[in-house]
Short mmCIF file of N, CA and C in Angstrom, two decimals:
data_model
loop_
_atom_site.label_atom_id
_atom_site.label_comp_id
_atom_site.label_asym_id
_atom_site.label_seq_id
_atom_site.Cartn_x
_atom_site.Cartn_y
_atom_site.Cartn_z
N UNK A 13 0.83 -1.20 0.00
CA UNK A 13 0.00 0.00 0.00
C UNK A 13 0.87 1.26 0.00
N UNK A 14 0.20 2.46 -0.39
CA UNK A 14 0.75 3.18 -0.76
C UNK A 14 1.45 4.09 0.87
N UNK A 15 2.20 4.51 1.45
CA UNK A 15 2.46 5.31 2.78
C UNK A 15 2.56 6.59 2.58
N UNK A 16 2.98 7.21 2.05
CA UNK A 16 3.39 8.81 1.45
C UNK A 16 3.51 8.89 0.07
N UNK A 17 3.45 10.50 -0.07
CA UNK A 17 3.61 10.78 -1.90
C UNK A 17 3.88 12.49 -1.36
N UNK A 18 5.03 12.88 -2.15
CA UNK A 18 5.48 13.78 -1.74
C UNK A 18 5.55 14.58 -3.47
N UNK A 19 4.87 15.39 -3.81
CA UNK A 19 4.62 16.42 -4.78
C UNK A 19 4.80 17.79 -4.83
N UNK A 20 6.07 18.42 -5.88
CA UNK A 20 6.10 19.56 -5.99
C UNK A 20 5.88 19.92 -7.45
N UNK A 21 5.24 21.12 -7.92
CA UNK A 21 5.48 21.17 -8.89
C UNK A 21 5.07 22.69 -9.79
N UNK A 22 5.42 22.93 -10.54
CA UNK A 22 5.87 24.07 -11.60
C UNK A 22 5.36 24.11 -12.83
N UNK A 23 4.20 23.63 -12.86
CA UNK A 23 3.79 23.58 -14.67
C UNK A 23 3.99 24.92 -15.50
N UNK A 24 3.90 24.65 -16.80
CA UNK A 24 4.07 25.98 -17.48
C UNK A 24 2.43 26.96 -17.94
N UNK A 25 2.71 27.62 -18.24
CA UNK A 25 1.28 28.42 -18.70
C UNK A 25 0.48 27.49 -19.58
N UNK A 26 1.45 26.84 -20.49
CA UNK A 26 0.82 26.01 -21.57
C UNK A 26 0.08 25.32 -20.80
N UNK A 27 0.93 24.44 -19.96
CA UNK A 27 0.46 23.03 -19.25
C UNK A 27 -0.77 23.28 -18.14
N UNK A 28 -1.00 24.63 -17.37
CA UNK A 28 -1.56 24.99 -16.81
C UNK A 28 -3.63 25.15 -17.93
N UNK A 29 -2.90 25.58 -19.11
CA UNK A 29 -4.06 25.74 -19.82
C UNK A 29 -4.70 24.55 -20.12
N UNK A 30 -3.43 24.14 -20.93
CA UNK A 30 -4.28 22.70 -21.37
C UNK A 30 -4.85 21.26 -20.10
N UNK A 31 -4.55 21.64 -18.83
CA UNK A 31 -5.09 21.33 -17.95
C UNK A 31 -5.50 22.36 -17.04
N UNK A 32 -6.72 22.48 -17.01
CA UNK A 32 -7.24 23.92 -16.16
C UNK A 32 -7.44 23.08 -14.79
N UNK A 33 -8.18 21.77 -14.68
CA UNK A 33 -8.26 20.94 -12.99
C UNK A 33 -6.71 20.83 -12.23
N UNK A 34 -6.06 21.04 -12.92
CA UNK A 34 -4.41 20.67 -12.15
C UNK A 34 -4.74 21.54 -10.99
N UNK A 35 -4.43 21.05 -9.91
CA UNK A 35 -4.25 22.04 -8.40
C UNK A 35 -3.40 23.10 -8.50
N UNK A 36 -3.87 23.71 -8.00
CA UNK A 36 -2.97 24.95 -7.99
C UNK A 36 -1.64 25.22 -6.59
N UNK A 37 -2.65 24.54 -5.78
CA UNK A 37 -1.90 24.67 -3.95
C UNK A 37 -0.79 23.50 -3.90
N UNK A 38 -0.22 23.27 -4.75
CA UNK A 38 1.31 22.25 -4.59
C UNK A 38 2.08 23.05 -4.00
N UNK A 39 3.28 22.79 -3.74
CA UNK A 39 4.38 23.99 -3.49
C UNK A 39 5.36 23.69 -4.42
N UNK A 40 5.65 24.95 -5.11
CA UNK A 40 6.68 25.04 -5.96
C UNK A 40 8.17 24.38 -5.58
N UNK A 41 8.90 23.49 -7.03
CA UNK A 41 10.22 23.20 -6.74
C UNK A 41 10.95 23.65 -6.20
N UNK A 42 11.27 25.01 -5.47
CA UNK A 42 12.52 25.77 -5.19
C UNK A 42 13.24 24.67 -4.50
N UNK A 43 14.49 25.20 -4.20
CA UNK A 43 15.28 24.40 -3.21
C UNK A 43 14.90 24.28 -1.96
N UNK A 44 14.21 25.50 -1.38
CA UNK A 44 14.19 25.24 -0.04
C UNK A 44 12.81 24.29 0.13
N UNK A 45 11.97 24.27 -0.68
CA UNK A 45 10.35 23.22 -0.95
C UNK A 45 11.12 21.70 -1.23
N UNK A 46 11.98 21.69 -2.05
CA UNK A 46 12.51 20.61 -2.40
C UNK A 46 13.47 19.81 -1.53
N UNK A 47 14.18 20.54 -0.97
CA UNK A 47 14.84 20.07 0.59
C UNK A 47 14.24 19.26 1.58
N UNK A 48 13.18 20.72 1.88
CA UNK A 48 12.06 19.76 2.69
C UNK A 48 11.51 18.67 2.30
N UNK A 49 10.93 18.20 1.08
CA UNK A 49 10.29 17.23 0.45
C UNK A 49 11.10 16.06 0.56
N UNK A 50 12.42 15.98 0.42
CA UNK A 50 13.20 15.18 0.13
C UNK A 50 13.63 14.24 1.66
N UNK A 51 13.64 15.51 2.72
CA UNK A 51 14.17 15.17 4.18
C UNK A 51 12.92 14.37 4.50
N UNK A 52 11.51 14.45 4.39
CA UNK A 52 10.44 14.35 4.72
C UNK A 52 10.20 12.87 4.13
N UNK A 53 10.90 12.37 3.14
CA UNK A 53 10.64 11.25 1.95
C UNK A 53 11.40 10.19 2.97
N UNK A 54 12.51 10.72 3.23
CA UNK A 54 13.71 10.07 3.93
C UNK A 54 13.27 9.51 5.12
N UNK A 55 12.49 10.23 5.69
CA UNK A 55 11.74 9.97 7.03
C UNK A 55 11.05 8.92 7.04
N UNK A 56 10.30 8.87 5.82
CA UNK A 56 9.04 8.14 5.92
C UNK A 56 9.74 7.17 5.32
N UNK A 57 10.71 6.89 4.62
CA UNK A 57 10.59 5.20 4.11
C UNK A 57 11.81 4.66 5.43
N UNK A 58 11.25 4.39 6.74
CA UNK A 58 11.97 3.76 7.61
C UNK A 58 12.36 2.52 7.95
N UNK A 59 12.06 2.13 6.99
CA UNK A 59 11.82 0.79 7.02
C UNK A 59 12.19 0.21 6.11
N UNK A 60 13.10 -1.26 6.47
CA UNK A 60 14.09 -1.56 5.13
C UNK A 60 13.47 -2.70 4.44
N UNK A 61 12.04 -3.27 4.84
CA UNK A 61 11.30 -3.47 3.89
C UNK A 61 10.45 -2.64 2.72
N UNK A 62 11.11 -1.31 3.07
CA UNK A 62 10.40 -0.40 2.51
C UNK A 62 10.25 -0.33 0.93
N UNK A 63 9.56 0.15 0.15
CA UNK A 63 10.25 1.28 -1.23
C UNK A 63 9.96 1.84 -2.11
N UNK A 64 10.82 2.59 -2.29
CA UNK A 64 11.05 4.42 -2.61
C UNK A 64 11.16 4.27 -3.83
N UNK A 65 10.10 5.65 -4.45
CA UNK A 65 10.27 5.88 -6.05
C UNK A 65 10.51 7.04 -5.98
N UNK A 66 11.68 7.57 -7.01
CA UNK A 66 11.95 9.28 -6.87
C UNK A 66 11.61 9.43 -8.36
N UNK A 67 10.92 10.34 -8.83
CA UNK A 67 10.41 11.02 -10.01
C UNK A 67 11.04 12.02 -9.88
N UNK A 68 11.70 12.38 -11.24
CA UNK A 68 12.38 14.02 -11.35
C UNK A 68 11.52 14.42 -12.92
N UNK A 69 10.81 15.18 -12.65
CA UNK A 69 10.90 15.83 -14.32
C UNK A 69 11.20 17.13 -14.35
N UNK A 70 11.73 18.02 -15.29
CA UNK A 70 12.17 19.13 -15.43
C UNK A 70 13.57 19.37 -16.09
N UNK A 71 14.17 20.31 -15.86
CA UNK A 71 15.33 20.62 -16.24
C UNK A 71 16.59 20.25 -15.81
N UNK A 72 17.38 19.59 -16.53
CA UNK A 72 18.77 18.76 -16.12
C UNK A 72 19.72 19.36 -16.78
N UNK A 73 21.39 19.64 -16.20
CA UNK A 73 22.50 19.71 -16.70
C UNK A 73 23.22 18.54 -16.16
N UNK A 74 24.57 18.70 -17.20
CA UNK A 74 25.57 17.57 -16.62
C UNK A 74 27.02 18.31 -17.54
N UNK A 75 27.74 19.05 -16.61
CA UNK A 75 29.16 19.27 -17.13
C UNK A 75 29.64 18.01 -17.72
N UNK A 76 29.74 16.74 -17.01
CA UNK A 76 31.21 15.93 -16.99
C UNK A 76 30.27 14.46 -16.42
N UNK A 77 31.22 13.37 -16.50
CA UNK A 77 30.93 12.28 -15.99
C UNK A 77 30.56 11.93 -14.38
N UNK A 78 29.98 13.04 -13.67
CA UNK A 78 29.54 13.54 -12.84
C UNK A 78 27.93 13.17 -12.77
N UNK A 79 27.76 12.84 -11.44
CA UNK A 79 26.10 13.29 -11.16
C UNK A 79 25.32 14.07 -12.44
N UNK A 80 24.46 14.04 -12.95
CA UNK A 80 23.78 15.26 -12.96
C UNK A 80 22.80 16.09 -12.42
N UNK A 81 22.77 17.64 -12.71
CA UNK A 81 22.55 18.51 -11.68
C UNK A 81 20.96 18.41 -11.94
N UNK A 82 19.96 18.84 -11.03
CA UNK A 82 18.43 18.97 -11.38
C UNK A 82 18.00 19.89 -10.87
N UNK A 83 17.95 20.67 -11.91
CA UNK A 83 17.67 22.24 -11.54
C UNK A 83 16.25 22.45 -11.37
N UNK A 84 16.10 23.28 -10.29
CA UNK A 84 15.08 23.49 -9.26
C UNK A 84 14.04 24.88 -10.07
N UNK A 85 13.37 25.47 -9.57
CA UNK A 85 12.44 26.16 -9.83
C UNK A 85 13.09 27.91 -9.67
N UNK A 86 14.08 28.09 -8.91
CA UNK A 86 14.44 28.89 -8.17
C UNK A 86 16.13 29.19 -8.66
N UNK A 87 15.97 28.42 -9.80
CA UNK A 87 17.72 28.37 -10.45
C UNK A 87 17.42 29.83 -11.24
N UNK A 88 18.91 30.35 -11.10
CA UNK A 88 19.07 31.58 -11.79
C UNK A 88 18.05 32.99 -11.04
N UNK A 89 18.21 32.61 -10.04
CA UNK A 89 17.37 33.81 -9.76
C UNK A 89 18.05 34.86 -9.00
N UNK A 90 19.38 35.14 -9.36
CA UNK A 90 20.44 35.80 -8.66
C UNK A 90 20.61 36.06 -7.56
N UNK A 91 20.52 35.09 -6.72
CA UNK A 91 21.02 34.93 -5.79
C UNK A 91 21.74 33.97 -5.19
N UNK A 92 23.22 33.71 -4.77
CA UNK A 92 24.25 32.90 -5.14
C UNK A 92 24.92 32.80 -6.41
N UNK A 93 25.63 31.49 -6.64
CA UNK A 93 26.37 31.25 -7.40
C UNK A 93 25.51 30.78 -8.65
N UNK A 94 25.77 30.49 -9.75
CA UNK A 94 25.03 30.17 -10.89
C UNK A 94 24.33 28.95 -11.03
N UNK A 95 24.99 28.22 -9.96
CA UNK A 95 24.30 26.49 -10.00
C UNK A 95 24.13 26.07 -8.53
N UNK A 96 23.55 27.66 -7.89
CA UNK A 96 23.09 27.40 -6.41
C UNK A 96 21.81 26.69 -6.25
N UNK A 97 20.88 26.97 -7.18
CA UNK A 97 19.47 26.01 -6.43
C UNK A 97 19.69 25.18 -7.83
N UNK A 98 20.78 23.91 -7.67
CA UNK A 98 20.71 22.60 -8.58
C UNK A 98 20.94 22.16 -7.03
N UNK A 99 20.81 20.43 -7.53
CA UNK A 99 21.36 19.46 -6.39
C UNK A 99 21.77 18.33 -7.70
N UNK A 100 22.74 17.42 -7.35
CA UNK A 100 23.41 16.73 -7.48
C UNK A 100 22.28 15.47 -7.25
N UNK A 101 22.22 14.91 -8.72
CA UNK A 101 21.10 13.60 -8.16
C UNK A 101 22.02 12.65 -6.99
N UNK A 102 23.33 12.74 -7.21
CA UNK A 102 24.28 11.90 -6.70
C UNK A 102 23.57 12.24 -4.87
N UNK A 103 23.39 13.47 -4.52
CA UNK A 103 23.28 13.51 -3.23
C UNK A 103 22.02 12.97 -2.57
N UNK A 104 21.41 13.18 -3.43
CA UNK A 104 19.90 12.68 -3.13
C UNK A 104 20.25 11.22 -2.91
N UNK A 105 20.61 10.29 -4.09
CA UNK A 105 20.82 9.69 -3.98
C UNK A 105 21.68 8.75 -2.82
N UNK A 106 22.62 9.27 -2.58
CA UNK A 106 24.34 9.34 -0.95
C UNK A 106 23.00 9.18 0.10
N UNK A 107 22.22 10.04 0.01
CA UNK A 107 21.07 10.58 1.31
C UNK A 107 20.32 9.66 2.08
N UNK A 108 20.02 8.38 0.86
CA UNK A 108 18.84 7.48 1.33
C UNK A 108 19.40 6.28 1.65
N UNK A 109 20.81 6.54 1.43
CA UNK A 109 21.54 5.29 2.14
C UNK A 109 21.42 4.86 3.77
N UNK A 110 21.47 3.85 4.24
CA UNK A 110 21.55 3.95 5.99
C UNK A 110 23.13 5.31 6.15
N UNK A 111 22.41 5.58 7.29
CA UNK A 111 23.72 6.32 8.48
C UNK A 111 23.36 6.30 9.72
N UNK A 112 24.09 6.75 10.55
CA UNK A 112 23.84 7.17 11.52
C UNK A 112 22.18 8.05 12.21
N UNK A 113 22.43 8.77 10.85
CA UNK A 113 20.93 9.32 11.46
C UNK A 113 19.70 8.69 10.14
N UNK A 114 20.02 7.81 9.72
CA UNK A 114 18.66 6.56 9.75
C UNK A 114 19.26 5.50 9.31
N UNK A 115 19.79 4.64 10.15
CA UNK A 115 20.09 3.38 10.03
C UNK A 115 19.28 2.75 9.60
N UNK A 116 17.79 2.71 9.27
CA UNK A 116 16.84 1.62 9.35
C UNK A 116 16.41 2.78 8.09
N UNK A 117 16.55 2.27 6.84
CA UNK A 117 15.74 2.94 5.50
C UNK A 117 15.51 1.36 4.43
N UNK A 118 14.26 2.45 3.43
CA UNK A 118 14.07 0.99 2.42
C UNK A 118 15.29 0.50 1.69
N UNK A 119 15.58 -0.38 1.29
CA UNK A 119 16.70 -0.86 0.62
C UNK A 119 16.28 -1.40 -0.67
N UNK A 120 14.80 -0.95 -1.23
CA UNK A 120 14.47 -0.87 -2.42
C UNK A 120 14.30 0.34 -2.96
N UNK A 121 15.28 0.98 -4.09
CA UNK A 121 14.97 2.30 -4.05
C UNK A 121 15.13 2.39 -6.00
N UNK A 122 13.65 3.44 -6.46
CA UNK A 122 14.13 3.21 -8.18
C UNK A 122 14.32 5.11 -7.91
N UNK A 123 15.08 5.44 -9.02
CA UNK A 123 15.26 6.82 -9.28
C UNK A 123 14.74 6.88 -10.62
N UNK A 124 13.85 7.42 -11.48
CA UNK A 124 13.56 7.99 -12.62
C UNK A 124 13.83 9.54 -12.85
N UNK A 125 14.20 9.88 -13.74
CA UNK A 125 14.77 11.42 -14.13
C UNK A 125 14.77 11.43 -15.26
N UNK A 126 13.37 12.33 -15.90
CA UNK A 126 13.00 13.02 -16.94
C UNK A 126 13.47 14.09 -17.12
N UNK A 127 15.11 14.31 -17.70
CA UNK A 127 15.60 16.00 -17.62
C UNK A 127 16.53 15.58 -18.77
N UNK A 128 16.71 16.79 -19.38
CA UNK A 128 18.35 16.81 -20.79
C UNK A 128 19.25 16.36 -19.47
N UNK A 129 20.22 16.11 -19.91
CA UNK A 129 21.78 15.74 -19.40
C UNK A 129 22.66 16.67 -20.50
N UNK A 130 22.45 17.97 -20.61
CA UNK A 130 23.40 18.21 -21.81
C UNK A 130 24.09 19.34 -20.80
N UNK A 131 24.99 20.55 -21.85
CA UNK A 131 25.96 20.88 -21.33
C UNK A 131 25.77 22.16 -21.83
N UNK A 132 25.30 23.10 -21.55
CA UNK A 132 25.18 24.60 -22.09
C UNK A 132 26.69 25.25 -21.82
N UNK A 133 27.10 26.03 -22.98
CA UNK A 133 28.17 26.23 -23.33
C UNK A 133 28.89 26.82 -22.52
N UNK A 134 28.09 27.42 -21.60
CA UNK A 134 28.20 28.81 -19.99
C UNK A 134 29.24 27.55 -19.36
N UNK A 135 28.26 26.68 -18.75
CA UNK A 135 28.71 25.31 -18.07
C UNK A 135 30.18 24.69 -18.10
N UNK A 136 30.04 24.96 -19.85
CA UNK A 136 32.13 23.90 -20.23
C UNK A 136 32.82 24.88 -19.54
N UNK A 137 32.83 26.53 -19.23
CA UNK A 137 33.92 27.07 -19.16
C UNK A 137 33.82 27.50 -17.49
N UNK A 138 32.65 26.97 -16.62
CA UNK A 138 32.57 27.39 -15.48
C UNK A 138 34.17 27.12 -15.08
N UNK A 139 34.49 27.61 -13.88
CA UNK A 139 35.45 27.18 -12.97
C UNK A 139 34.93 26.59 -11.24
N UNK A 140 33.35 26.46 -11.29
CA UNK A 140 32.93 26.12 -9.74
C UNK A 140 31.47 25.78 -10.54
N UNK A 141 30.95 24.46 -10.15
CA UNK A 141 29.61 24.03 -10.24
C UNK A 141 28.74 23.93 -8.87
N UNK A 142 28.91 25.07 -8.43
CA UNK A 142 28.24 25.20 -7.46
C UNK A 142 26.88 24.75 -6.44
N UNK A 143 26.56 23.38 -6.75
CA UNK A 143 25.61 22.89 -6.70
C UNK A 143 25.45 22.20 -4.88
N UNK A 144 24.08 22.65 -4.60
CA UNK A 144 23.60 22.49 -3.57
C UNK A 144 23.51 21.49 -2.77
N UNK A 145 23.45 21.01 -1.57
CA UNK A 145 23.42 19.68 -1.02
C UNK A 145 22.01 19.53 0.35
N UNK A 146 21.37 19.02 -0.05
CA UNK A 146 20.23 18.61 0.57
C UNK A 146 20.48 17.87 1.81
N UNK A 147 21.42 16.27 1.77
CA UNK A 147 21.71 15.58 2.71
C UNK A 147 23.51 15.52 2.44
N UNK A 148 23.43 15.90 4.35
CA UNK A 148 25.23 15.59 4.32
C UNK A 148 25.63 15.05 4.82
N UNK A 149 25.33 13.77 5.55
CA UNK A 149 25.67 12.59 6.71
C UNK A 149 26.10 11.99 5.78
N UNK A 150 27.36 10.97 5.89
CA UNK A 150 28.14 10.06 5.80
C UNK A 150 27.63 8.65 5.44
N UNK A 151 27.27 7.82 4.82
CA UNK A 151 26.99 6.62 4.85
C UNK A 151 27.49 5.31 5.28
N UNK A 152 27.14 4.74 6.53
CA UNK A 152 28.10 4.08 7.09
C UNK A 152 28.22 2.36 6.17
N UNK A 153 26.98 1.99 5.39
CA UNK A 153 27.40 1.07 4.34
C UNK A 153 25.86 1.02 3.44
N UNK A 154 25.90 0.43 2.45
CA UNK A 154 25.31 0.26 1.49
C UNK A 154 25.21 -0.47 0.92
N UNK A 155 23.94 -1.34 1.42
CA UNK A 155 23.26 -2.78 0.80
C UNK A 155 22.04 -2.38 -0.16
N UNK A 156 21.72 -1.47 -0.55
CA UNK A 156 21.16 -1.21 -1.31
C UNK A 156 20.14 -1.66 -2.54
N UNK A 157 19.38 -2.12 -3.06
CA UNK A 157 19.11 -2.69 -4.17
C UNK A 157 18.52 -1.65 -4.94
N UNK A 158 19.06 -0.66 -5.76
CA UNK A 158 18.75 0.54 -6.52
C UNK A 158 18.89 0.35 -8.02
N UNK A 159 18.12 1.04 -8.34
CA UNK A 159 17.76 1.37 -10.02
C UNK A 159 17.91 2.92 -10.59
N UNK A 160 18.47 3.08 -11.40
CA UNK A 160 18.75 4.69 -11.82
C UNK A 160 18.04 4.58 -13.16
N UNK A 161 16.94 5.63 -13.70
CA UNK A 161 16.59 5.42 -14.84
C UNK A 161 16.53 7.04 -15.54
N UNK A 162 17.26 6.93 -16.37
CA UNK A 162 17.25 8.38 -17.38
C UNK A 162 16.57 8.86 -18.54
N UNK A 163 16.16 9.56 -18.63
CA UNK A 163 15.45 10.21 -20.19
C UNK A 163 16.31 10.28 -21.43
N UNK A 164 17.41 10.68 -20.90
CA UNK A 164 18.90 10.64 -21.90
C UNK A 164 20.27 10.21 -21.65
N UNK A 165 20.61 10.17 -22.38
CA UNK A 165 22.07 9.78 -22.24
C UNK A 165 22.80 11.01 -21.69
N UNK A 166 24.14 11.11 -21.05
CA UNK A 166 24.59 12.30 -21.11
C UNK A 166 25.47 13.28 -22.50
N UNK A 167 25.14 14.17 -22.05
CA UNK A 167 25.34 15.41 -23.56
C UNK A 167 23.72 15.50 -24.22
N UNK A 168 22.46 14.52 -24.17
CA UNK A 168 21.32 14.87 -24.90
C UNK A 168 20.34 15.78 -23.63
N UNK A 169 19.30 15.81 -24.92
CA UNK A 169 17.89 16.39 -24.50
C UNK A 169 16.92 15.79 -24.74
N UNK A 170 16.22 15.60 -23.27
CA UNK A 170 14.99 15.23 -23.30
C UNK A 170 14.07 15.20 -24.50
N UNK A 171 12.81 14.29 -24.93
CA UNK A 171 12.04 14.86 -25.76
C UNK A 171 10.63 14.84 -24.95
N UNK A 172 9.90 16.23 -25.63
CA UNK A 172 8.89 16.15 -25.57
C UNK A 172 7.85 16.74 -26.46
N UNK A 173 6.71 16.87 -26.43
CA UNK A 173 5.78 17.32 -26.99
C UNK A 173 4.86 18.47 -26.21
N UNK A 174 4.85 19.82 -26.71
CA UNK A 174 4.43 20.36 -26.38
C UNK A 174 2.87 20.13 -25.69
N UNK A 175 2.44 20.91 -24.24
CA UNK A 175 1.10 20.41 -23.90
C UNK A 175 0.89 19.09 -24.03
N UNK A 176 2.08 18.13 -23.81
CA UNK A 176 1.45 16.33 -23.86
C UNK A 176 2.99 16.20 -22.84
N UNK A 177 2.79 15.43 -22.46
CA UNK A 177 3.26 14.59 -21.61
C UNK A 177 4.66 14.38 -22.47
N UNK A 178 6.06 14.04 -21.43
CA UNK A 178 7.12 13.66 -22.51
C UNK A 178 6.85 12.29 -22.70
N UNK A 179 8.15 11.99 -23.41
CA UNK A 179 8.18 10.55 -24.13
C UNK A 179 8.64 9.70 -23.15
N UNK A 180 9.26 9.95 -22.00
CA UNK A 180 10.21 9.09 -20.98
C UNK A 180 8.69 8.45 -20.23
N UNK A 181 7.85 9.80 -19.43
CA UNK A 181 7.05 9.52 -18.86
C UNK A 181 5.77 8.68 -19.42
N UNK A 182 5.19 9.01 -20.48
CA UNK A 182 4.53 8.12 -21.22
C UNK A 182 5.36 6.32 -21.37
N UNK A 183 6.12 6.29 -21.37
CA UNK A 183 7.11 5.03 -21.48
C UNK A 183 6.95 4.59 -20.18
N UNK A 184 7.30 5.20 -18.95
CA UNK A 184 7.17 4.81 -17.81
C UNK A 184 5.67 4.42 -17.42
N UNK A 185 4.66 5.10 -17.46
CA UNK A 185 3.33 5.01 -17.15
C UNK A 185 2.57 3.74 -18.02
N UNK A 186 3.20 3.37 -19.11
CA UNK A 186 2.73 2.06 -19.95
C UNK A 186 3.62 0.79 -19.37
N UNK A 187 4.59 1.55 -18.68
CA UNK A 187 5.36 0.17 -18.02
C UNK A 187 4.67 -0.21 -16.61
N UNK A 188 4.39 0.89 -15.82
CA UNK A 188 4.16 0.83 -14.77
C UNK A 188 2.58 0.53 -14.68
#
């Protein structure tokens, strides 16, 4: 059965039109909505029979053979560094491992991420990818049984169709 469902979200004007019932009272991606959401996710799957599905859709970078970054709602809004409200799927990911401060988590965990992985040209010449960290405890080991699933390869872009659903998620929802 289902225990929690943790939803943020940002539609566009389009998406807003062509669905007028969509709720309006979500709370937007920013980092600090998304933090919380994430600490709150962590909480609840306590249990290592547990497990965890993380949905990302939106906007993705990836400099390098690195994490890639999943930029938040609240990116570019001048304040900080240029890749202050991204997070590192990598951390999210580091996060839901056991530690110290939750030894006892699900050890079934899938990640899906509907975002480009590409590299805007700003990006090749940064000198600091300044990207945010949600969880910072240590992982004391990792038995894990995890799944990482992407929209693209790294260097591409997502596809989608305007006012329709992308192609990753439609793929997922006929699987699932």
């Amino acid at each position: 059965p289902l225990a929690s469902i943790r939803t943020l979200m940002s539609p566009s004007p389009e998406e807003s039109a062509a669905e007028p019932d969509l709720p309006t009272d979500y709370p937007r991606p920013t980092f600090a909505e998304f933090a919380k959401a994430a600490k709150a996710w962590r909480k609840a799957a306590k249990n290592n029979d547990d497990v965890t599905i993380f949905y990302f859709a939106g906007h993705g970078l990836q400099a390098d053979n690195t994490s890639p970054l999943l930029v938040l709602d609240d990116f570019a809004d001048g304040v900080g560094g240029t890749y202050e409200n991204t997070v590192r799927l990598q951390n999210i990911i580091d996060g839901m491992a056991p530690s110290q401060e939750t030894p006892m988590i699900a050890q079934t965990q899938y990640y899906f991420v509907d975002a480009c992985r590409n590299t805007p040209e700003a990006m090749k010449t940064a000198r600091n990818i300044d990207s945010r960290s949600v969880f910072n405890d240590l992982n004391d080991r990792d038995e894990r049984s995890l799944a990482i699933f992407h929209a693209t390869t790294f260097g591409d872009e997502a596809v989608g169709i305007s006012g329709q659903t992308t192609n990753f998620c439609a793929a997922l929802l006929r699987a699932l």
